[in-house]
C-alpha cells in the first residue's frame, strides 16, 4: 500500500472512531421508536446489499430488548489492534454453506407372509405380589392356623403335617379369600351391602366377615335348609330370608333383589382378590414346615384353593410337589386336564349330601390354566376312603372334619401316593362344616368300611343255652356286641330253628378276621351281612 492510500485510510478510520465515541445527542419525543443506537447500528452495517456480515445471520430478538451498542468483534473489522502496531491486517472471511441434507430411501413394502408371528405368553393371572398383599391385609383378622405333626405319620411311612384350616371361626379355609374380597370392595359397595344365596362355606364366611366389617349382608335360603344351619347365619348377624324350595329359586330371587336395591350379589368365583386370599395358605405352609417335599390340597369349590396354594408354593420352591385331590364321583379337573380345556358338564351323579359344596361349582378358565401350569398331579379318591379318613381324624387327631377336609388324608391311606414314602408332606384340612346327624351316619358307615363293625346271621336250635353259648364265644374273642335280634318265626323251612342276627364291633381288621374264622368253625350256617 502506497503512502497516499495509507493516509486516506487513517483519516477515514479516525473519523469513524470519533463518531463512535462522541457523546450521544438527546433523544426527542418523536424519536422514541427510532433510537439513536439503532440508527448508529445501521451505519455500522454493510453499505450495500449482498455484503456478507462478519457476525453471521441476523435473528429476530425480543421486542424492546436493547441490542449491544458496540460489539468488540466488530472493532476488529477496522483493524484497531493492527493500527497500533503500524500495520493493517486484512481478515479473510469464509462463507460456510449449510450441510447437505441426505434424504432417506423409502422403506420397502414387506408382504404379510414375510412377517414372523411370535406367540406371546399369556399374562399371568395371579402374581405372588397379590398373595403377599392379601396376607398383609388380612393378618389382623384371620388367625394363623397351626400346621402340626400328625400321629398317623409312622402308620403310613411319611412325615405328615396337617394344616388345620378347619379351625377358622366359620370352619373353612374360604374365610381367607372372602375377607380379602370384602376389603377390596369400594366404599359405595360396602355401604349398599352384599347378598348371598347358597348354603355353603363361602356364604358362611361372607355372613360372618361382612357383619364384622359393618357391611349389611342378606342371606337368601331355600325352605329345605335345616333349622340349625339357618340359626348359624342368624347368630353371625346376617338378615336371613327363606325363599323357594330349591337353591336355584333362592339364587334367582337374590339376583332380583340385588338388581332392585343395589346390593352386590356375591358367589364363589375365580376373581384375583379371592384367589389371592386363598393363596395365603401356601405362604404359611412354607413358613411353618421347613424342607417340605410335597403339599396335598383338596380341589374345593372353584378349585381356587388348589391353584392359589400352588402359586404361592411354587414361588418359593418350584421343586415342591403340589398334588390335587378330587372326589371319584366328580373328577372335573382331571377330565379337564385330559381334554386340555375346562369341562362344563360332568355326566355323573355324585353324592351331593357329602360333596354338595364341590359339585355345585364349575371350573373357571383362569383357575384351570393356573392348575395346569403349577399342579404336578391330580388324583381321585373314593367315597369310602374319604369316610375312613374322617374316622382317622376323630381317632388320632381328635378332630371332626367333613369329607372335603378329609380328602387329602384319604389319598394317603388309600395308598395312591407311594412316591411320598419317607418324604415330608403337608396336607391341607380345608373345612369341617357337616351337620351332626350326617357326621353320625358317616362314622357308622366308616366303621363298617374299616372292618370294625360287622353283622352276621346264624341259625340256633331251640335248646336251652344255645344263645348263651353264642354270647360266650363273642365274650372269649373280646368282641363288643352292639345289637342282637332273635327271630323265631322267620324261617318256615325248619320249625325247630331260630334265626339270630348280631352286630358286633372289633378293634381292627385282624380281630375281625379271627372272629370270622372261629364262628365259621362252630356254626356252619354262618352268613355275614353287608350293611
Coordinates of C-alpha atoms in Angstrom, one line a residue:
X1 CA 0.0 0.0 0.0
X2 CA 1.4 3.4 -1.0
X3 CA 1.6 6.5 1.2
X4 CA -1.4 8.2 -0.2
X5 CA -3.6 5.2 0.4
X6 CA -2.4 4.8 4.0
X7 CA -3.1 8.5 4.7
X8 CA -6.6 8.2 3.3
X9 CA -7.4 5.1 5.3
X10 CA -6.0 6.6 8.5
X11 CA -8.2 9.7 8.2
X12 CA -11.2 7.6 7.4
X13 CA -10.6 5.4 10.4
X14 CA -10.1 8.3 12.8
X15 CA -13.3 9.9 11.6
X16 CA -15.3 6.8 12.2
X17 CA -13.9 6.3 15.7
X18 CA -14.7 9.9 16.6
X19 CA -18.2 9.4 15.6
X20 CA -18.5 6.2 17.6
X21 CA -17.1 7.6 20.9
X22 CA -18.7 11.1 20.6
X23 CA -21.5 11.9 23.2
X24 CA -25.0 10.9 22.2
X25 CA -27.5 13.6 21.4
X26 CA -30.6 14.0 23.4
X27 CA -33.5 11.8 22.3
X28 CA -36.5 13.6 21.2
X29 CA -40.1 12.6 21.8
X30 CA -40.7 11.8 18.2
X31 CA -37.7 9.6 18.1
X32 CA -38.8 7.1 20.7
X33 CA -39.5 4.4 18.1
X34 CA -36.2 5.2 16.2
X35 CA -33.5 5.5 18.9
X36 CA -30.0 6.7 18.2
X37 CA -28.2 3.4 18.9
X38 CA -30.4 1.7 16.3
X39 CA -29.5 4.4 13.7
X40 CA -25.9 4.1 14.5
X41 CA -26.1 0.4 14.2
X42 CA -27.4 0.8 10.8
X43 CA -24.4 2.9 9.9
X44 CA -22.0 0.2 11.2
X45 CA -23.6 -2.4 8.8
X46 CA -22.6 -3.2 5.3
X47 CA -23.0 -0.3 2.9
X48 CA -24.6 -2.3 0.1
X49 CA -26.9 -5.2 -0.3
X50 CA -25.4 -8.6 -0.8
X51 CA -22.4 -8.0 1.5
X52 CA -21.5 -10.8 3.9
X53 CA -21.9 -9.9 7.6
X54 CA -19.0 -10.9 9.8
X55 CA -21.2 -11.9 12.8
X56 CA -23.4 -14.4 10.9
X57 CA -27.1 -14.3 10.1
X58 CA -29.3 -11.8 11.9
X59 CA -32.0 -13.3 14.1
X60 CA -35.2 -11.7 15.4
X61 CA -34.9 -10.7 19.0
X62 CA -37.4 -9.8 21.7
X63 CA -39.1 -6.5 21.1
X64 CA -37.9 -3.8 23.4
X65 CA -34.6 -5.6 24.1
X66 CA -31.7 -3.2 23.8
X67 CA -29.0 -4.5 21.5
X68 CA -25.3 -4.2 22.2
X69 CA -24.1 -0.7 21.2
X70 CA -20.6 -1.7 20.2
X71 CA -19.6 -5.3 19.7
X72 CA -15.9 -6.0 20.4
X73 CA -15.5 -8.3 17.4
X74 CA -16.8 -5.5 15.2
X75 CA -13.8 -3.4 16.1
X76 CA -11.5 -6.0 14.6
X77 CA -13.0 -5.2 11.2
X78 CA -11.5 -1.8 11.4
X79 CA -8.0 -3.1 12.4
X80 CA -7.8 -1.3 15.7
X81 CA -5.1 -3.5 17.1
X82 CA -3.1 -3.7 13.9
X83 CA -3.2 0.1 13.6
X84 CA -1.4 0.5 16.8
X85 CA 1.4 -1.6 15.5
X86 CA 1.6 0.5 12.4
X87 CA 0.3 -2.1 10.1
X88 CA -3.1 -3.3 8.9
X89 CA -4.0 -7.0 8.7
X90 CA -6.9 -7.9 6.5
X91 CA -9.1 -10.7 7.8
X92 CA -10.3 -13.3 5.4
X93 CA -14.0 -14.2 5.6
X94 CA -15.2 -17.7 4.7
X95 CA -18.7 -18.4 3.7
X96 CA -20.0 -21.6 5.3
X97 CA -22.6 -23.4 3.3
X98 CA -25.4 -25.3 5.0
X99 CA -24.8 -29.0 5.4
X100 CA -26.4 -31.1 2.6
X101 CA -29.5 -32.9 3.8
X102 CA -29.5 -36.6 2.7
X103 CA -32.9 -37.9 2.1
X104 CA -33.6 -41.4 3.4
X105 CA -34.7 -44.0 1.0
X106 CA -38.4 -45.1 1.5
X107 CA -38.8 -48.4 3.3
X108 CA -39.5 -51.4 1.2
X109 CA -43.0 -52.8 1.4
X110 CA -43.0 -56.2 3.0
X111 CA -45.5 -58.8 2.3
X112 CA -47.7 -60.3 5.1
X113 CA -46.1 -63.7 4.5
X114 CA -42.6 -62.2 5.3
X115 CA -43.6 -61.3 8.9
X116 CA -42.9 -64.0 11.5
X117 CA -45.7 -64.4 14.0
X118 CA -44.3 -64.7 17.5
X119 CA -46.7 -66.1 20.1
X120 CA -46.6 -64.1 23.3
X121 CA -47.1 -65.9 26.6
X122 CA -50.4 -65.3 28.3
X123 CA -50.3 -62.8 31.1
X124 CA -50.1 -64.4 34.5
X125 CA -53.5 -64.1 36.2
X126 CA -52.3 -64.4 39.8
X127 CA -49.0 -62.9 41.0
X128 CA -47.2 -63.6 44.2
X129 CA -47.3 -59.9 45.0
X130 CA -51.1 -60.2 45.1
X131 CA -50.9 -63.1 47.6
X132 CA -48.3 -61.2 49.7
X133 CA -50.5 -58.1 49.7
X134 CA -53.5 -60.2 50.8
X135 CA -51.5 -61.8 53.6
X136 CA -50.6 -58.4 54.9
X137 CA -54.2 -57.1 54.6
X138 CA -55.9 -59.9 56.5
X139 CA -53.3 -60.8 59.1
X140 CA -55.1 -58.9 61.8
X141 CA -58.5 -60.6 61.2
X142 CA -57.5 -64.1 60.2
X143 CA -55.7 -66.4 62.6
X144 CA -52.6 -68.2 61.6
X145 CA -53.7 -71.8 61.8
X146 CA -51.3 -74.5 63.1
X147 CA -49.6 -77.0 60.9
X148 CA -48.8 -79.8 63.3
X149 CA -47.1 -83.2 63.0
X150 CA -49.7 -86.0 62.7
X151 CA -49.8 -89.1 64.8
X152 CA -50.6 -91.0 61.6
X153 CA -47.1 -90.4 60.2
X154 CA -45.5 -93.6 61.4
X155 CA -48.5 -95.7 60.3
X156 CA -48.2 -94.6 56.7
X157 CA -44.4 -94.2 56.5
X158 CA -44.1 -90.5 55.9
X159 CA -43.9 -87.2 57.9
X160 CA -47.4 -85.8 57.7
X161 CA -48.1 -82.3 58.7
X162 CA -51.8 -81.2 58.9
X163 CA -52.6 -77.6 58.0
X164 CA -55.7 -77.2 60.1
X165 CA -57.7 -74.7 58.2
X166 CA -60.9 -76.1 59.7
X167 CA -60.1 -74.2 62.9
X168 CA -61.2 -70.9 61.5
X169 CA -64.3 -69.2 63.1
X170 CA -66.6 -70.5 60.3
X171 CA -64.8 -73.8 60.0
X172 CA -63.5 -73.2 56.5
X173 CA -60.4 -72.0 54.6
X174 CA -62.6 -69.8 52.5
X175 CA -62.6 -67.1 55.1
X176 CA -59.2 -66.0 53.8
X177 CA -60.5 -65.3 50.3
X178 CA -63.8 -63.8 51.4
X179 CA -62.2 -61.4 53.8
X180 CA -59.7 -60.1 51.3
X181 CA -62.5 -59.9 48.7
X182 CA -64.7 -57.8 51.1
X183 CA -61.8 -55.4 51.9
X184 CA -61.3 -54.9 48.2
X185 CA -64.8 -53.6 47.6
X186 CA -65.4 -49.9 47.2
X187 CA -66.9 -47.8 49.9
X188 CA -70.1 -47.5 48.0
X189 CA -70.4 -51.2 47.6
X190 CA -69.7 -51.7 51.3
X191 CA -72.3 -49.1 52.2
X192 CA -75.0 -50.7 49.9
X193 CA -74.5 -54.2 51.3
X194 CA -74.0 -57.7 49.9
X195 CA -76.3 -60.7 49.3
X196 CA -75.6 -64.4 49.0
X197 CA -78.0 -67.3 48.2
X198 CA -76.4 -70.7 48.9
X199 CA -75.8 -72.7 52.0
X200 CA -72.0 -73.4 51.7
X201 CA -68.8 -72.5 53.3
X202 CA -68.4 -69.4 51.1
X203 CA -71.8 -68.0 52.2
X204 CA -71.0 -68.6 55.9
X205 CA -67.7 -66.7 55.5
X206 CA -69.4 -63.8 53.8
X207 CA -72.1 -63.6 56.5
X208 CA -69.5 -63.6 59.3
X209 CA -66.9 -61.2 58.0
X210 CA -69.4 -58.8 56.4
X211 CA -71.1 -58.3 59.8
X212 CA -67.6 -57.8 61.4
X213 CA -66.9 -55.1 58.8
X214 CA -70.2 -53.4 59.4
X215 CA -71.4 -54.3 55.9
X216 CA -75.1 -55.1 55.5
X217 CA -75.5 -58.7 54.5
X218 CA -78.6 -60.6 53.3
X219 CA -78.8 -64.4 53.1
X220 CA -81.5 -66.0 50.9
X221 CA -82.0 -69.7 51.7
X222 CA -84.4 -72.3 50.3
X223 CA -87.0 -73.7 52.6
X224 CA -85.3 -77.1 52.5
X225 CA -82.4 -75.7 54.5
X226 CA -82.2 -77.1 58.0
X227 CA -83.0 -75.0 61.1
X228 CA -79.6 -75.4 62.7
X229 CA -77.9 -74.0 59.6
X230 CA -80.3 -71.0 59.5
X231 CA -79.6 -70.4 63.1
X232 CA -75.9 -70.2 62.4
X233 CA -76.4 -67.4 59.8
X234 CA -78.6 -65.5 62.2
X235 CA -76.1 -65.9 65.0
X236 CA -73.5 -64.3 62.8
X237 CA -75.7 -61.3 62.4
X238 CA -77.0 -61.7 58.9
X239 CA -80.5 -61.0 57.7
X240 CA -81.8 -64.4 56.7
X241 CA -84.8 -64.8 54.3
X242 CA -86.3 -68.2 53.3
X243 CA -87.5 -68.3 49.7
X244 CA -88.2 -71.1 47.2
X245 CA -87.9 -74.8 47.5
X246 CA -84.6 -75.2 45.7
X247 CA -81.2 -73.4 45.7
X248 CA -81.9 -72.2 42.1
X249 CA -85.1 -70.4 43.3
X250 CA -83.2 -68.6 46.1
X251 CA -80.4 -67.6 43.8
X252 CA -82.8 -66.2 41.2
X253 CA -84.6 -64.2 43.9
X254 CA -81.2 -62.9 45.3
X255 CA -80.2 -61.6 41.9
X256 CA -83.5 -59.9 41.6
X257 CA -83.2 -58.2 45.0
X258 CA -79.6 -57.2 44.2
X259 CA -80.6 -55.5 41.0
X260 CA -83.6 -53.7 42.5
X261 CA -81.9 -52.5 45.7
X262 CA -78.3 -52.0 44.6
X263 CA -76.8 -54.9 46.6
X264 CA -73.7 -56.7 45.5
X265 CA -74.6 -60.3 44.7
X266 CA -71.7 -62.5 45.7
X267 CA -70.9 -66.1 44.7
X268 CA -67.8 -68.1 44.7
X269 CA -65.8 -67.3 41.6
X270 CA -62.2 -67.0 40.4
X271 CA -61.6 -63.3 40.9
X272 CA -58.0 -62.3 41.6
X273 CA -58.7 -60.9 45.0
X274 CA -60.5 -64.1 46.2
X275 CA -57.7 -66.3 44.9
X276 CA -55.0 -64.1 46.4
X277 CA -56.6 -64.5 49.8
X278 CA -56.7 -68.3 49.5
X279 CA -53.1 -68.3 48.4
X280 CA -52.0 -67.2 51.8
X281 CA -52.3 -70.8 52.9
X282 CA -49.3 -71.7 50.8
X283 CA -47.3 -68.9 52.3
X284 CA -48.0 -70.1 55.9
X285 CA -47.2 -73.8 55.0
X286 CA -43.8 -72.9 53.5
X287 CA -43.0 -70.9 56.6
X288 CA -44.2 -73.5 59.1
X289 CA -42.7 -76.7 57.6
X290 CA -39.1 -76.4 56.6
X291 CA -37.6 -78.7 53.9
X292 CA -41.0 -79.5 52.6
X293 CA -41.3 -82.1 49.8
X294 CA -45.0 -82.1 48.8
X295 CA -48.3 -80.4 49.5
X296 CA -51.6 -82.2 49.2
X297 CA -54.6 -79.9 48.6
X298 CA -58.3 -80.7 48.1
X299 CA -59.8 -79.4 44.9
X300 CA -62.6 -77.4 46.6
X301 CA -65.3 -75.3 45.1
X302 CA -63.9 -73.3 42.2
X303 CA -60.6 -75.1 42.6
X304 CA -59.2 -71.8 43.7
X305 CA -57.6 -73.2 46.8
X306 CA -55.6 -75.6 44.8
X307 CA -54.5 -73.1 42.2
X308 CA -53.7 -70.3 44.6
X309 CA -51.8 -72.5 47.1
X310 CA -49.7 -73.9 44.2
X311 CA -48.9 -70.4 43.0
X312 CA -47.5 -69.5 46.5
X313 CA -45.6 -72.7 47.0
X314 CA -44.0 -72.7 43.5
X315 CA -42.9 -69.1 44.0
X316 CA -40.8 -70.2 47.0
X317 CA -39.5 -73.5 45.7
X318 CA -40.5 -75.0 42.3
X319 CA -39.3 -78.4 43.4
X320 CA -42.1 -78.9 45.9
X321 CA -44.8 -81.2 44.6
X322 CA -48.3 -79.9 44.6
X323 CA -51.0 -82.6 44.4
X324 CA -54.7 -82.0 43.9
X325 CA -57.4 -84.4 45.3
X326 CA -60.8 -84.8 43.8
X327 CA -63.8 -87.0 44.6
X328 CA -64.0 -90.1 42.4
X329 CA -67.6 -89.3 41.6
X330 CA -66.8 -85.8 40.3
X331 CA -63.3 -85.7 38.6
X332 CA -63.9 -82.3 37.0
X333 CA -60.3 -81.1 37.0
X334 CA -58.8 -84.4 35.9
X335 CA -61.1 -84.6 32.9
X336 CA -60.4 -81.0 32.0
X337 CA -56.6 -81.7 32.0
X338 CA -57.2 -84.7 29.8
X339 CA -59.2 -82.7 27.2
X340 CA -56.9 -79.6 27.7
X341 CA -59.9 -77.3 28.3
X342 CA -62.3 -76.7 31.2
X343 CA -65.2 -79.2 31.2
X344 CA -68.5 -77.6 31.8
X345 CA -70.8 -80.6 32.3
X346 CA -70.0 -83.8 34.0
X347 CA -72.2 -86.8 33.2
X348 CA -72.0 -88.3 36.7
X349 CA -74.2 -88.5 39.8
X350 CA -72.0 -87.8 42.9
X351 CA -73.3 -87.9 46.5
X352 CA -74.5 -84.3 46.8
X353 CA -75.0 -84.6 50.6
X354 CA -71.3 -85.4 51.0
X355 CA -69.9 -83.2 48.2
X356 CA -72.5 -80.6 47.8
X357 CA -70.1 -77.7 48.3
X358 CA -67.9 -79.2 45.5
X359 CA -70.3 -80.3 42.8
X360 CA -72.3 -77.1 42.9
X361 CA -69.4 -75.2 41.4
X362 CA -67.6 -75.2 38.0
X363 CA -64.0 -74.9 36.8
X364 CA -63.0 -71.4 35.6
X365 CA -60.7 -70.7 32.7
X366 CA -58.1 -68.8 34.7
X367 CA -58.1 -71.4 37.5
X368 CA -57.7 -74.2 35.0
X369 CA -54.7 -72.6 33.4
X370 CA -53.1 -72.0 36.8
X371 CA -53.7 -75.6 37.8
X372 CA -52.4 -76.9 34.5
X373 CA -49.2 -74.9 34.9
X374 CA -48.5 -75.3 38.6
X375 CA -50.1 -78.6 39.8
X376 CA -47.9 -81.6 39.5
X377 CA -50.5 -84.3 39.9
X378 CA -54.3 -84.7 40.3
X379 CA -55.8 -87.9 41.7
X380 CA -59.3 -89.0 42.8
X381 CA -60.4 -90.7 46.0
X382 CA -63.5 -92.8 46.6
X383 CA -66.3 -92.0 48.9
X384 CA -65.3 -95.0 51.1
X385 CA -61.7 -93.7 51.5
X386 CA -62.9 -90.3 52.5
X387 CA -65.2 -91.7 55.2
X388 CA -62.4 -93.8 56.6
X389 CA -60.2 -90.7 56.6
X390 CA -62.8 -88.9 58.6
X391 CA -62.7 -91.8 61.1
X392 CA -58.9 -91.5 61.4
X393 CA -59.2 -87.8 62.1
X394 CA -61.5 -88.5 65.0
X395 CA -59.4 -91.3 66.5
X396 CA -55.9 -90.0 66.1
X397 CA -56.3 -86.2 65.7
X398 CA -59.4 -85.7 68.0
X399 CA -60.9 -83.6 65.2
X400 CA -64.2 -83.8 63.3
X401 CA -63.9 -82.8 59.7
X402 CA -66.1 -83.2 56.7
X403 CA -65.4 -85.3 53.5
X404 CA -63.9 -82.3 51.8
X405 CA -61.4 -81.7 54.6
X406 CA -60.5 -85.4 54.8
X407 CA -59.8 -85.9 51.1
X408 CA -56.1 -85.2 51.4
X409 CA -55.6 -87.8 54.1
X410 CA -57.8 -90.2 52.1
X411 CA -55.4 -90.2 49.2
X412 CA -52.6 -91.3 51.6
X413 CA -54.4 -94.1 53.4
X414 CA -55.7 -95.4 50.1
X415 CA -52.1 -96.0 49.0
X416 CA -52.3 -93.8 45.9
X417 CA -49.1 -91.8 46.7
X418 CA -46.3 -94.4 47.2
X419 CA -43.7 -91.9 45.9
X420 CA -44.1 -89.8 49.0
X421 CA -42.9 -92.5 51.4
X422 CA -40.1 -91.2 53.6
X423 CA -40.9 -87.6 52.5
X424 CA -42.1 -84.6 54.4
X425 CA -45.7 -83.9 53.3
X426 CA -48.2 -81.1 54.3
X427 CA -51.9 -81.9 54.0
X428 CA -54.5 -79.1 53.9
X429 CA -57.5 -79.8 56.0
X430 CA -59.9 -77.3 54.4
X431 CA -63.2 -77.5 56.2
X432 CA -65.3 -79.1 59.0
X433 CA -68.9 -78.0 58.3
X434 CA -71.0 -81.1 58.5
X435 CA -74.3 -81.4 60.4
X436 CA -74.2 -83.6 63.5
X437 CA -76.7 -86.2 62.1
X438 CA -74.6 -86.6 58.9
X439 CA -71.4 -86.9 61.0
X440 CA -73.0 -89.8 62.9
X441 CA -74.0 -91.6 59.8
X442 CA -70.6 -91.1 58.2
X443 CA -68.9 -92.6 61.3
X444 CA -71.2 -95.6 61.4
X445 CA -70.5 -96.2 57.7
X446 CA -66.8 -95.7 58.1
X447 CA -66.6 -98.3 60.9
X448 CA -68.2 -100.9 58.6
X449 CA -65.8 -100.0 55.8
X450 CA -62.9 -100.3 58.1
X451 CA -64.0 -103.8 59.2
X452 CA -64.6 -102.5 62.7
X453 CA -68.4 -103.2 62.8
X454 CA -69.8 -106.4 61.3
X455 CA -73.1 -108.0 61.0
X456 CA -73.7 -111.7 60.8
X457 CA -76.6 -114.2 61.0
X458 CA -76.7 -117.8 62.4
X459 CA -79.3 -120.4 62.9
X460 CA -79.6 -121.7 66.5
X461 CA -81.7 -124.5 67.9
X462 CA -84.4 -124.1 70.5
X463 CA -82.4 -126.0 73.1
X464 CA -81.8 -124.0 76.3
X465 CA -78.4 -122.4 76.4
X466 CA -77.8 -122.1 72.7
X467 CA -77.9 -118.3 72.8
X468 CA -75.7 -118.2 75.9
X469 CA -73.1 -120.3 74.1
X470 CA -73.0 -117.8 71.2
X471 CA -72.6 -114.9 73.6
X472 CA -69.9 -116.8 75.4
X473 CA -67.9 -117.2 72.1
X474 CA -68.2 -113.4 71.4
X475 CA -67.0 -112.7 75.0
X476 CA -64.0 -115.0 74.7
X477 CA -63.0 -113.3 71.5
X478 CA -63.2 -109.9 73.3
X479 CA -65.8 -108.6 70.8
X480 CA -68.4 -106.0 71.7
X481 CA -72.0 -106.8 70.9
X482 CA -73.8 -103.8 69.6
X483 CA -77.2 -105.3 68.7
X484 CA -78.9 -108.7 68.6
X485 CA -82.2 -109.8 67.0
X486 CA -83.8 -113.2 67.7
X487 CA -86.3 -114.2 65.1
X488 CA -88.1 -117.5 65.9
X489 CA -90.8 -117.4 63.2
X490 CA -88.8 -116.1 60.3
X491 CA -87.7 -119.4 58.8
X492 CA -90.5 -121.6 57.7
X493 CA -88.2 -124.4 56.4
X494 CA -87.4 -125.6 59.9
X495 CA -89.8 -125.3 62.8
X496 CA -87.2 -126.0 65.4
X497 CA -84.6 -123.4 64.4
X498 CA -84.4 -119.7 65.2
X499 CA -82.5 -117.0 63.2
X500 CA -80.2 -114.7 65.2
X501 CA -78.7 -111.5 63.8
X502 CA -75.9 -109.9 65.6
X503 CA -74.0 -106.6 65.1
X504 CA -70.5 -106.6 66.7
X505 CA -67.6 -104.2 66.9
X506 CA -64.0 -105.3 66.7
X507 CA -60.7 -103.4 67.4
X508 CA -59.3 -103.8 63.9
X509 CA -59.4 -105.8 60.7
X510 CA -57.2 -108.6 62.2
X511 CA -59.6 -109.2 65.1
X512 CA -62.5 -109.2 62.6
X513 CA -60.7 -112.0 60.5
X514 CA -60.1 -114.0 63.7
X515 CA -63.8 -113.7 64.7
X516 CA -65.0 -114.9 61.3
X517 CA -62.7 -117.9 61.5
X518 CA -63.9 -119.0 64.9
X519 CA -67.6 -118.6 64.1
X520 CA -67.3 -120.4 60.8
X521 CA -65.8 -123.5 62.5
X522 CA -68.6 -123.6 65.2
X523 CA -71.7 -122.5 63.1
X524 CA -71.9 -123.9 59.5
X525 CA -75.0 -121.8 58.8
X526 CA -73.0 -118.6 59.4
X527 CA -73.7 -115.8 57.0
X528 CA -72.1 -112.4 57.0
X529 CA -74.3 -109.5 56.0
X530 CA -73.3 -106.1 54.5
X531 CA -74.8 -103.0 56.0

